[in-house]
Tab-separated table of C-alpha atoms in Angstrom:
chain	number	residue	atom	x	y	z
M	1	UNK	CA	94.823	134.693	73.485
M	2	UNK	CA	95.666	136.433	76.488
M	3	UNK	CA	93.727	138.596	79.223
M	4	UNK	CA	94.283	140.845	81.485
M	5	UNK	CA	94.819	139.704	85.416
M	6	UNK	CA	91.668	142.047	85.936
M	7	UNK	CA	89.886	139.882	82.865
M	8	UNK	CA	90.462	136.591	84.574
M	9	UNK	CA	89.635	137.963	87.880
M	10	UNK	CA	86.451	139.208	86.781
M	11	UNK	CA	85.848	135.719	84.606
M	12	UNK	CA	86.761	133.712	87.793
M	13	UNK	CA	84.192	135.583	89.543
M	14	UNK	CA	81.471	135.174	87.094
M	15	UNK	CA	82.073	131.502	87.377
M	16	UNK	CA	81.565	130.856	91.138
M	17	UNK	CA	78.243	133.660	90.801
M	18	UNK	CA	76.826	131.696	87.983
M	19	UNK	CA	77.512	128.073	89.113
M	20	UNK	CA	74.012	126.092	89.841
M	21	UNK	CA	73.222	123.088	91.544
M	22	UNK	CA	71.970	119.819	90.403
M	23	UNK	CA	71.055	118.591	93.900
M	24	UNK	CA	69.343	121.176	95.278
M	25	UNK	CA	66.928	119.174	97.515
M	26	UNK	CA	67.968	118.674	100.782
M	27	UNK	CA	69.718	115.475	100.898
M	28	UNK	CA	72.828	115.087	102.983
M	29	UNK	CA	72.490	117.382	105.339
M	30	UNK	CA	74.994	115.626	107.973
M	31	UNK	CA	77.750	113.453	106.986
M	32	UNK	CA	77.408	109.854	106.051
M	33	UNK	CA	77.950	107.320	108.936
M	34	UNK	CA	77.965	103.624	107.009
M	35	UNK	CA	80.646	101.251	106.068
M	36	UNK	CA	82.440	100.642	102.810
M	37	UNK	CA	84.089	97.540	101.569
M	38	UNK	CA	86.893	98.372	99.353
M	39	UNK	CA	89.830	98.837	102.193
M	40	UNK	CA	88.984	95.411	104.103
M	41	UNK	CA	88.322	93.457	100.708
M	42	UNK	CA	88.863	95.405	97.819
M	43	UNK	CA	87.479	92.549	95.391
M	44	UNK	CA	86.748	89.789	97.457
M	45	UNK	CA	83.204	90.570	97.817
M	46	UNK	CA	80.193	88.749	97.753
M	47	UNK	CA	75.957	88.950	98.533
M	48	UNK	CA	77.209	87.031	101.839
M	49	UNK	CA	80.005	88.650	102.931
M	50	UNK	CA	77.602	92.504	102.562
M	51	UNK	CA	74.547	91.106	104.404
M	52	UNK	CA	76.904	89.304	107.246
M	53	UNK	CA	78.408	92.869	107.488
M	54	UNK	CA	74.862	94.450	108.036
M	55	UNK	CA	74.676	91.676	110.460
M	56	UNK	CA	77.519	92.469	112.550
M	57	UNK	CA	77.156	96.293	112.308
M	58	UNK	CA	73.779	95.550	114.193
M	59	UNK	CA	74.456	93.213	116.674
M	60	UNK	CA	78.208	95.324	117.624
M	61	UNK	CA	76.052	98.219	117.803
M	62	UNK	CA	77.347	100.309	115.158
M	63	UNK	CA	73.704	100.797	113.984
M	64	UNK	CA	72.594	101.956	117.480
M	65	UNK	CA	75.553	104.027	116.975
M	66	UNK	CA	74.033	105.772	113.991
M	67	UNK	CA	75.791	103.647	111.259
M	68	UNK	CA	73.251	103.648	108.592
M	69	UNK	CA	74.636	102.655	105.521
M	70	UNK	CA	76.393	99.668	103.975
M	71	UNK	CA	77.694	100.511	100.717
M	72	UNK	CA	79.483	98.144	98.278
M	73	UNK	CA	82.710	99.291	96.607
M	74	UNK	CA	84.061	98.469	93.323
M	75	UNK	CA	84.142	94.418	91.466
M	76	UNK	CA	80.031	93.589	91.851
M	77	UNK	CA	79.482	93.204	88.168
M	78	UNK	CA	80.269	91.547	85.183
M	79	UNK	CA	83.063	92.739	83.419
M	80	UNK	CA	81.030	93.169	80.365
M	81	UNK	CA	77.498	94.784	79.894
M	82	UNK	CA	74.652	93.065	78.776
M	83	UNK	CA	74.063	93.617	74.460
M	84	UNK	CA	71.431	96.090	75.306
M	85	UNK	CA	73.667	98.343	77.715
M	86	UNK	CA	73.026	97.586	81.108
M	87	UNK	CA	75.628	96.548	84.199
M	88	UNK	CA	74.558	93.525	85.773
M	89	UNK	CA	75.825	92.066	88.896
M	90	UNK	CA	78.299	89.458	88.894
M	91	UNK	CA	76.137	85.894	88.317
M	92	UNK	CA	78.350	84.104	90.412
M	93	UNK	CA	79.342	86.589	93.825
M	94	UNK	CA	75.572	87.997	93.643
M	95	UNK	CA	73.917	84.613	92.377
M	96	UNK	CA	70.455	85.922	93.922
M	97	UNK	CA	70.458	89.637	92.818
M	98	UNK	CA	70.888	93.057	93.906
M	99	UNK	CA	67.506	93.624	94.148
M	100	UNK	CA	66.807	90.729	96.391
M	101	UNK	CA	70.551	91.538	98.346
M	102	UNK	CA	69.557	95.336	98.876
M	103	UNK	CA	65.952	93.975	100.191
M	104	UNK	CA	67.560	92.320	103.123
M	105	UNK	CA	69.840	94.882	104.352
M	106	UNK	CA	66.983	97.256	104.304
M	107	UNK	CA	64.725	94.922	106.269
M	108	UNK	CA	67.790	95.087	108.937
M	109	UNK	CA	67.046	99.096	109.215
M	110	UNK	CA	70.329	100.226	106.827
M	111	UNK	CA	70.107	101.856	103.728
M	112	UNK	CA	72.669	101.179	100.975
M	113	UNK	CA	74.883	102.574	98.349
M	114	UNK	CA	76.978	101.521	95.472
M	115	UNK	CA	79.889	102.270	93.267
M	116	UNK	CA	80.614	103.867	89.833
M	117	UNK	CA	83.113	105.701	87.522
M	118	UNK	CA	83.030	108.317	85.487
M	119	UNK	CA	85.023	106.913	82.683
M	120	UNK	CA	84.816	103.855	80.956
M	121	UNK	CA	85.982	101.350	83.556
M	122	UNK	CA	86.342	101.357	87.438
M	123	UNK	CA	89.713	101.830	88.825
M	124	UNK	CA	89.539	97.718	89.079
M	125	UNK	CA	88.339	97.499	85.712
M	126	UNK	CA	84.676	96.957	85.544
M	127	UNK	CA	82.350	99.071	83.227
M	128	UNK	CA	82.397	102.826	84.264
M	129	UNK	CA	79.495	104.767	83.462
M	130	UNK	CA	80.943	107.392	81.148
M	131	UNK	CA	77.960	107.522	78.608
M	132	UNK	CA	75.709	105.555	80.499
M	133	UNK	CA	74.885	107.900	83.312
M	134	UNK	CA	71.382	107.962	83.013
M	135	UNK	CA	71.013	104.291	82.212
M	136	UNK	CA	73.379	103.414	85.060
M	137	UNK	CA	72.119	105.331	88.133
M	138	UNK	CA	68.147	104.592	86.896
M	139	UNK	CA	69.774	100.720	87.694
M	140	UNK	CA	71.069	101.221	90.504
M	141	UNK	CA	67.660	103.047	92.118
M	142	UNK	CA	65.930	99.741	90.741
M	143	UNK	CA	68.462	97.755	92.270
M	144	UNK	CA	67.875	99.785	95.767
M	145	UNK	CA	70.669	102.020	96.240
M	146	UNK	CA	70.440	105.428	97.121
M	147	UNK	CA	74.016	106.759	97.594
M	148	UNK	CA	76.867	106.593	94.752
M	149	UNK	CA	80.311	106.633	95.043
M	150	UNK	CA	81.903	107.984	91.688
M	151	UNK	CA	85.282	107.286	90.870
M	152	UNK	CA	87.785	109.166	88.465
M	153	UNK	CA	89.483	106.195	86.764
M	154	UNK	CA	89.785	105.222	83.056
M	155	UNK	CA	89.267	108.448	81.611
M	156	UNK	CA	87.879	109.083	78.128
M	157	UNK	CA	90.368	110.844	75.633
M	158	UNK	CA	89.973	115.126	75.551
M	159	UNK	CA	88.660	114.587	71.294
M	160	UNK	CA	85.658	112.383	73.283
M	161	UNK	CA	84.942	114.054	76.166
M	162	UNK	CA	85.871	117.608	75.310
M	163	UNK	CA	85.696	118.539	78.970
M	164	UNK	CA	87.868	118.346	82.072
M	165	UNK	CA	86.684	116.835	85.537
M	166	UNK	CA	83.927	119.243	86.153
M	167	UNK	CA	82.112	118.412	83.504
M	168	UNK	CA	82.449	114.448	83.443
M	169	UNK	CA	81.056	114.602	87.089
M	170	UNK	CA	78.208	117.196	86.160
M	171	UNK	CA	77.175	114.566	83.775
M	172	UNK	CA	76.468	111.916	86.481
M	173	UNK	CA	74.673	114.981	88.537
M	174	UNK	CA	72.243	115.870	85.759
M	175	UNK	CA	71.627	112.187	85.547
M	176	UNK	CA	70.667	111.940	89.501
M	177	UNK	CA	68.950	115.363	89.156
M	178	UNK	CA	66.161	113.977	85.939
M	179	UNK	CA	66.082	110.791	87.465
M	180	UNK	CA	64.546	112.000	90.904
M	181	UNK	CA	62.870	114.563	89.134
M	182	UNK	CA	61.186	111.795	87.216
M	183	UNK	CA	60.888	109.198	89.931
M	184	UNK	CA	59.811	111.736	92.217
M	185	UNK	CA	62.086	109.941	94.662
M	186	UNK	CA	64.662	111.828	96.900
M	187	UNK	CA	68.065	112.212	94.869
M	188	UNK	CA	70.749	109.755	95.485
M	189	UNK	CA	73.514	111.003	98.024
M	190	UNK	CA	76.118	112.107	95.374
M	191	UNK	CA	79.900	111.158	96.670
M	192	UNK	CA	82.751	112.273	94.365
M	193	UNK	CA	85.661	110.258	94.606
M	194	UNK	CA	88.054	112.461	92.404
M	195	UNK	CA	91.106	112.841	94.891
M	196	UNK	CA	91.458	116.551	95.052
M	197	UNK	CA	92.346	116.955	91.495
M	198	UNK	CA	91.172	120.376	90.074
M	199	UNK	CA	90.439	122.606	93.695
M	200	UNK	CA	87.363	120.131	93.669
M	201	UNK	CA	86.899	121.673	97.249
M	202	UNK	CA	85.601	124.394	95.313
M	203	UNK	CA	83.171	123.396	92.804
M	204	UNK	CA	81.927	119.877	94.352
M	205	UNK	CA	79.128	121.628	96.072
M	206	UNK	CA	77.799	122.333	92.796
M	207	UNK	CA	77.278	118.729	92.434
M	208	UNK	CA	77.442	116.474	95.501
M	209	UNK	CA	77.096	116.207	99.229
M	210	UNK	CA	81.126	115.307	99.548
M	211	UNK	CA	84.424	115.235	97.637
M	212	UNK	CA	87.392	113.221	98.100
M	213	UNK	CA	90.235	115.943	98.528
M	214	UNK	CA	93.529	114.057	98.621
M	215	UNK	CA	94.466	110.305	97.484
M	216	UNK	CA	93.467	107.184	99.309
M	217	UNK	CA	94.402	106.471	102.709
M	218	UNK	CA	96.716	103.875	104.153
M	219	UNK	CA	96.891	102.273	108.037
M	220	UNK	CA	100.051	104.603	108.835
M	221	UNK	CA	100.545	107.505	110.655
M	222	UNK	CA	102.253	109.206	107.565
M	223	UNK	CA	99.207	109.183	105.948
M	224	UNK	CA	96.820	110.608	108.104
M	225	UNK	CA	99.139	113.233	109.014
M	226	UNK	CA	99.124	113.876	105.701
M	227	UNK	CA	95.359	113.681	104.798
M	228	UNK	CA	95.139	116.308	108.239
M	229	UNK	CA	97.796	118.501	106.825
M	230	UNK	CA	96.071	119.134	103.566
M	231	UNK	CA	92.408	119.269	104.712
M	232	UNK	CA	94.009	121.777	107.376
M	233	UNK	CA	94.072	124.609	104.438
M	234	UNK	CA	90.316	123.491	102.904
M	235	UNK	CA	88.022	123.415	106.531
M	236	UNK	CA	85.707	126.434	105.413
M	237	UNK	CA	84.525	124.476	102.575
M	238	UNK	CA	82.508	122.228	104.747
M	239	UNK	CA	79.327	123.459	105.919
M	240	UNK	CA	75.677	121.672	105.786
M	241	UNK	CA	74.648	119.235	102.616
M	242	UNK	CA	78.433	119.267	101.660
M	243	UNK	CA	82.173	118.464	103.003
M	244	UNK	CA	85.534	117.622	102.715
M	245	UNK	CA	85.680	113.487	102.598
M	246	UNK	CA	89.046	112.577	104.552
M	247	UNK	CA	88.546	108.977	102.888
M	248	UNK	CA	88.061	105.771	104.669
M	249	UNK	CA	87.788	104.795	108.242
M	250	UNK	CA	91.327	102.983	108.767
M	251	UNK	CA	90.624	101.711	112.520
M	252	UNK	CA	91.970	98.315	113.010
M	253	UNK	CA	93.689	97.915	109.800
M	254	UNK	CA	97.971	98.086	109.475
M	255	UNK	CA	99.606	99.137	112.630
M	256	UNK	CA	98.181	102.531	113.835
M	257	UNK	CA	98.710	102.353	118.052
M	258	UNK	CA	95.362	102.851	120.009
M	259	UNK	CA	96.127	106.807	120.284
M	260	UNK	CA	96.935	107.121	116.952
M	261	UNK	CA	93.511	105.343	115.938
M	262	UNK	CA	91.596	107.775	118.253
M	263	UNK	CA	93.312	110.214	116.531
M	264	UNK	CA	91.862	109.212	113.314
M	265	UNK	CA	89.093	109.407	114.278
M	266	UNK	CA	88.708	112.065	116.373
M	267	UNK	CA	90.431	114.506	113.918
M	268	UNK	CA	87.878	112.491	110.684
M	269	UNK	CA	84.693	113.123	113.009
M	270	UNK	CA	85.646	116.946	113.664
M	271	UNK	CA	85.983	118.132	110.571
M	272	UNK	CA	82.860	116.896	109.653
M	273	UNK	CA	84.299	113.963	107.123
M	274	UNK	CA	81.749	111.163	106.201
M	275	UNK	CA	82.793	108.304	108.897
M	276	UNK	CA	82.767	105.181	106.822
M	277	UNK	CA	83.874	102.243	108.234
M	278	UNK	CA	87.172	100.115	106.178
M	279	UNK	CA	87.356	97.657	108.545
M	280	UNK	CA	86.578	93.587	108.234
M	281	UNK	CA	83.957	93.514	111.479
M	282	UNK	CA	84.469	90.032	112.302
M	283	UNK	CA	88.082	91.448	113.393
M	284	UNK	CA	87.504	94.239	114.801
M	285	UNK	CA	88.557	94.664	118.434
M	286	UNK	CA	86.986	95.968	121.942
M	287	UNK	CA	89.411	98.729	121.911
M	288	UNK	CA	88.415	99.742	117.885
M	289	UNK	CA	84.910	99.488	118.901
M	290	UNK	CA	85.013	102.037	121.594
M	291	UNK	CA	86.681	104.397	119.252
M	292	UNK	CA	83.913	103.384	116.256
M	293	UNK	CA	81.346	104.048	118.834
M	294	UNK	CA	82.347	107.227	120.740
M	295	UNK	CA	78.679	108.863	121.169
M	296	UNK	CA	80.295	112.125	122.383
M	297	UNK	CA	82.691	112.790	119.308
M	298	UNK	CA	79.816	111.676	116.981
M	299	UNK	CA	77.136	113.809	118.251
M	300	UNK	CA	79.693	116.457	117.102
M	301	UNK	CA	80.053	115.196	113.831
M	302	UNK	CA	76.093	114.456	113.482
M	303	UNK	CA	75.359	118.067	115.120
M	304	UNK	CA	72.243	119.639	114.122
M	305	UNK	CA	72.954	123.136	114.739
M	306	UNK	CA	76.048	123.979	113.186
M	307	UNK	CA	77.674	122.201	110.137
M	308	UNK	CA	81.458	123.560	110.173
M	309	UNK	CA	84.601	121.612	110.960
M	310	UNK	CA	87.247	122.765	113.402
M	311	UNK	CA	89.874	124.851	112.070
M	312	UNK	CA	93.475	125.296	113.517
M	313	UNK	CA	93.996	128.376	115.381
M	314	UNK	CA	97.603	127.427	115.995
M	315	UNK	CA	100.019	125.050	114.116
M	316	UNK	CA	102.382	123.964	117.131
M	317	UNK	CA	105.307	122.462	115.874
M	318	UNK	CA	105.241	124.578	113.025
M	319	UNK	CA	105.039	127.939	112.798
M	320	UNK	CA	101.120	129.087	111.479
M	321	UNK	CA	100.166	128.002	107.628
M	322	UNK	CA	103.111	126.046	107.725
M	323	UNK	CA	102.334	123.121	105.047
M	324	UNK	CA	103.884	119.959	106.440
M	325	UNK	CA	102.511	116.452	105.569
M	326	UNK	CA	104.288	114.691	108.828
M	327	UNK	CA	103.780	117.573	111.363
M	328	UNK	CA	99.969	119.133	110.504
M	329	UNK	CA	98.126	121.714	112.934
M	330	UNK	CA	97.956	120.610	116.183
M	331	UNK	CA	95.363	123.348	117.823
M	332	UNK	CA	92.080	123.383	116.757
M	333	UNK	CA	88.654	124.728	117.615
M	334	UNK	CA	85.238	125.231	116.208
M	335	UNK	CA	81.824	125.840	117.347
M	336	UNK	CA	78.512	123.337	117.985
M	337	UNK	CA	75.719	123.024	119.046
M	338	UNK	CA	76.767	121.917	122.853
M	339	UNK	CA	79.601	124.403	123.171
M	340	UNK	CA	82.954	125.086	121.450
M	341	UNK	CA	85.040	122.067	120.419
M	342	UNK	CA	88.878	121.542	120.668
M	343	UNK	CA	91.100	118.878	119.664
M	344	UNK	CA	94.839	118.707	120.351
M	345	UNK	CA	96.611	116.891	118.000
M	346	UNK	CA	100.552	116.127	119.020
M	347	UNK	CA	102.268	115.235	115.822
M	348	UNK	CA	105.656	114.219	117.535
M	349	UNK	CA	106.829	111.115	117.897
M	350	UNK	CA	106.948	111.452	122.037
M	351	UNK	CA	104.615	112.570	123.876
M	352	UNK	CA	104.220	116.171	124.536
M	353	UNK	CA	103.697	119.117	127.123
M	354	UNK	CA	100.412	121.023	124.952
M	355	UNK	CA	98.766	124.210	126.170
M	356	UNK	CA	97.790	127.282	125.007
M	357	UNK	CA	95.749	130.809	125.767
M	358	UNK	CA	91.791	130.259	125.832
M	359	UNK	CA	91.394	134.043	123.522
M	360	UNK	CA	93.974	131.698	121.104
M	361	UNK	CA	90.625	130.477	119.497
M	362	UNK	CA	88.241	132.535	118.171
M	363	UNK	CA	85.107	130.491	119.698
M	364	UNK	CA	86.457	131.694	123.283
M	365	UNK	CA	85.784	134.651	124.986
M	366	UNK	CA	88.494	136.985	127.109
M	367	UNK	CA	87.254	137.404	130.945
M	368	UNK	CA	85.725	134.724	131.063
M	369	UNK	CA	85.860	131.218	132.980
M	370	UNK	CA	84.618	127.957	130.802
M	371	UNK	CA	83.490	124.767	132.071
M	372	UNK	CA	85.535	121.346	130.545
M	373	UNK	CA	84.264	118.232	129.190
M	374	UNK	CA	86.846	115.374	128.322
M	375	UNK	CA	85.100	113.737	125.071
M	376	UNK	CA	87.288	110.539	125.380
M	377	UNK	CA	87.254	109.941	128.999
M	378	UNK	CA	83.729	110.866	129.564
M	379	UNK	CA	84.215	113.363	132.072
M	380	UNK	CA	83.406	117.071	133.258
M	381	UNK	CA	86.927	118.335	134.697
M	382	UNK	CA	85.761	121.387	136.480
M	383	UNK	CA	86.703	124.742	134.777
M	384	UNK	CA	89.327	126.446	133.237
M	385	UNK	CA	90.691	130.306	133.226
M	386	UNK	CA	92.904	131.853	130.963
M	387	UNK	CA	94.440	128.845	129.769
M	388	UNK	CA	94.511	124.883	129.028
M	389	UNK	CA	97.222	122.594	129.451
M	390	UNK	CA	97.496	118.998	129.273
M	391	UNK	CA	101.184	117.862	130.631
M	392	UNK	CA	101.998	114.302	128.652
M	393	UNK	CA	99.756	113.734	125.321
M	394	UNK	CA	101.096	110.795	124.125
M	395	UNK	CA	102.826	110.438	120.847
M	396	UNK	CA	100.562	111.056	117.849
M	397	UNK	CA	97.966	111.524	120.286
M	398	UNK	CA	94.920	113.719	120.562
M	399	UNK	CA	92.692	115.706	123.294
M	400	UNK	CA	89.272	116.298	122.932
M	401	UNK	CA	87.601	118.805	124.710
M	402	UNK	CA	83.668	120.387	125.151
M	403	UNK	CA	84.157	124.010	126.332
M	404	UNK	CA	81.217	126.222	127.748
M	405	UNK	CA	80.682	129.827	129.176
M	406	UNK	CA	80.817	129.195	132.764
M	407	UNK	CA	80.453	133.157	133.764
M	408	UNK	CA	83.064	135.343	134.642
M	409	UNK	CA	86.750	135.143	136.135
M	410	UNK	CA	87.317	136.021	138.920
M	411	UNK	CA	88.217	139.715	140.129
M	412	UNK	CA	91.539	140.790	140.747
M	413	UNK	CA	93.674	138.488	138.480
M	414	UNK	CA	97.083	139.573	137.685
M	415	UNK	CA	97.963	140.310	134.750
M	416	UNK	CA	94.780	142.253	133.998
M	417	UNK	CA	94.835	140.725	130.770
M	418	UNK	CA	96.417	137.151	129.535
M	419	UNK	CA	97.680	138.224	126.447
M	420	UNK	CA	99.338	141.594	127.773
M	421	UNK	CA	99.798	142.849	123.676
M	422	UNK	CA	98.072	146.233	123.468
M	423	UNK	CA	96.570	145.085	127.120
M	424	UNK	CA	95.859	149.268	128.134
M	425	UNK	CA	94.366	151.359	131.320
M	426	UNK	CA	91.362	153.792	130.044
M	427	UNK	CA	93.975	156.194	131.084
M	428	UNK	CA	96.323	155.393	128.503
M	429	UNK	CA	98.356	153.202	131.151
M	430	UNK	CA	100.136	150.013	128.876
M	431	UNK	CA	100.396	147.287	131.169
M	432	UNK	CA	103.439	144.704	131.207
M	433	UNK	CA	105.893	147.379	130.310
């Protein structure tokens, strides 16, 4: 059968006006600061090795921080159910119980999450819960988790499931929805790991508090720029109680240089990603730990007042709306709650002479004079007019900046405007011609 382009419009429209929400109760309101096991360990997990995590997260001061949750990846089971249904946790790994494991880490101040998939086994083979939604998340709120990761591995054949992506992660959000409507216990944080397949950027609020929109990270530069350049096009899908996930903290993992690590996270922490920490912590260096624990650039990503992430106002390198996975946006802006937030982000592989006109971002008014805070050195650097420019960013390096309305410029500046296009007298006078 086919329809009209004004039938499809019209359908498409009908869709997004109709869609509902299972989670409509108020959880995840701000992104998820915790840690995650799979990129440090991927199977080699145990009950020790997650409560001497929780251990290390408090005493480095990554829970002071604001880390809250320690979450266990995929591998914690059996590879079989029980004959009555149920996942149960490995007998060896998690000898004493999840129960008992989860009980611990809470009595340290973190709450926890865990790991599913919705199709029959886990990307590392382990039951999925395709089927078993409502059995499966009911176990894990009895084992003491309240957040789920939900993976998009093993998938069921089209005769079985007779729906596409959408609906095999709906199922797993009705599930949370009747159980905390039964429990009368808040809903679990919903986290959909689905890598970007099927615009999930668009319909994920419908079901979660964040969606994975590209495929998993490595500890390169080529893959952040990457992960940056795509999530680039998708910012104004992140807002309060839902948001892009960027994947994975990568700090201290492969061979990113110190800038390029404080790029991670700077560029992860503005655009409001979930910050979850892939690192093993009884590695982790003074210089990681500085980055991990950067009050400033957190506050922005933990800000009350306004959910958004920063958005480029100027690609750099490339000319605007270029799509280029090594060279991604490098200007950005956005507004909070303390003032109007820029990052510059040099994507060459030197360093590099940055600037650009204040009225360049939209969050930035014309006339006007604006005070400067350095969010990585800790500073306030007087105030700016017209224009910033930083002379030598260093290769795959980032500036992070806290801008506010420090009155007006000064009188008697020449040009009488700093972007002289359409720049007129109220006689009619152009000026710059």
């Amino acid at each position: 059968m086919r329809l009209s382009a004004e039938k499809l419009r019209l359908l498409g429209l009908f869709t997004v006006w109709t869609a509902t929400t299972a989670l409509d109760a108020g959880v995840g309101r701000l992104p998820v600061l915790g840690y995650n096991t799979w990129n440090a360990f991927q199977c080699n997990i145990d009950e020790d090795l997650m409560l001497n995590t929780a251990r290390l997260m408090k005493s480095l001061g990554l829970q002071k921080a604001g880390y809250e949750y320690v979450n266990i990846d995929d591998c914690y089971s059996e590879k079989n159910r029980t004959s009555d249904g149920y996942i149960i946790e490995d007998q060896v790994r998690f000898k004493g119980g999840m129960k008992k494991l989860t009980t611990a880490i809470h009595k340290l101040g973190f709450k926890t999450g865990i790991y599913s998939d919705a199709g029959w086994f886990t990307c590392a083979g382990y039951p999925g819960s395709y089927g078993n939604e409502d059995r499966d998340i009911k176990t894990f709120q009895d084992w003491g988790f309240t957040y789920l990761k939900y993976d998009n591995c093993a998938i069921p054949y089209d005769i079985i499931t007779q729906e596409g992506i959408v609906g095999r992660y709906q199922r797993m959000a009705d599930a949370i929805a009747k159980l905390a409507k039964k429990s009368k216990k808040t809903p679990f944080l919903y986290s959909l790991c689905n890598w970007g397949w099927s615009q999930v950027w668009i319909w994920g609020k419908t079901q979660g508090q964040s969606w994975r929109t590209t495929g998993d990270i490595s500890p390169a530069w080529a893959s952040l720029a990457n992960i940056i350049n795509f999530n680039s096009f998708l910012t104004q899908a992140t807002d309060f109680y839902g948001r892009n996930d960027l994947d994975m903290l990568q700090l201290g993992n492969g061979n990113l240089t110190f800038d390029e690590a404080k790029s991670h996270f700077t560029a992860w922490a503005l655009m409001k990603s979930p910050l979850l920490i892939g690192t093993d912590l009884t590695k982790i260096t003074d210089e990681t730990l500085e980055i991990l624990t950067n009050r400033e650039i957190l506050a922005i990503n933990q800000d009350p007042v306004i959910g958004t992430s920063i958005s480029p106002f100027r690609w750099g390198f490339n000319p605007d709306w270029t799509y280029d996975p090594l060279r991604p946006a490098e200007y950005w802006s956005g507004p909070s709650g303390k003032g109007t937030v820029i990052m510059m982000l040099n994507v060459a592989d030197e360093p590099a002479f940055m600037t650009f006109n204040l009225t360049e971002s939209p969050w930035l008014r014309a006339g006007r004079r604006y005070s400067v805070r350095d969010l990585w050195a800790h500073t306030d650097n007087g105030t700016v007019i017209r224009n910033i420019t930083v002379e030598a960013v260093p290769a795959h390096g980032v500036v992070a900046l806290l801008l506010n309305d420090a009155g007006s410029e000064p009188k008697g500046l020449e040009p009488l405007c700093s972007v002289l296009y359409q720049c007129t007298d109220k006689n009619g006078t152009r000026v710059g011609l």
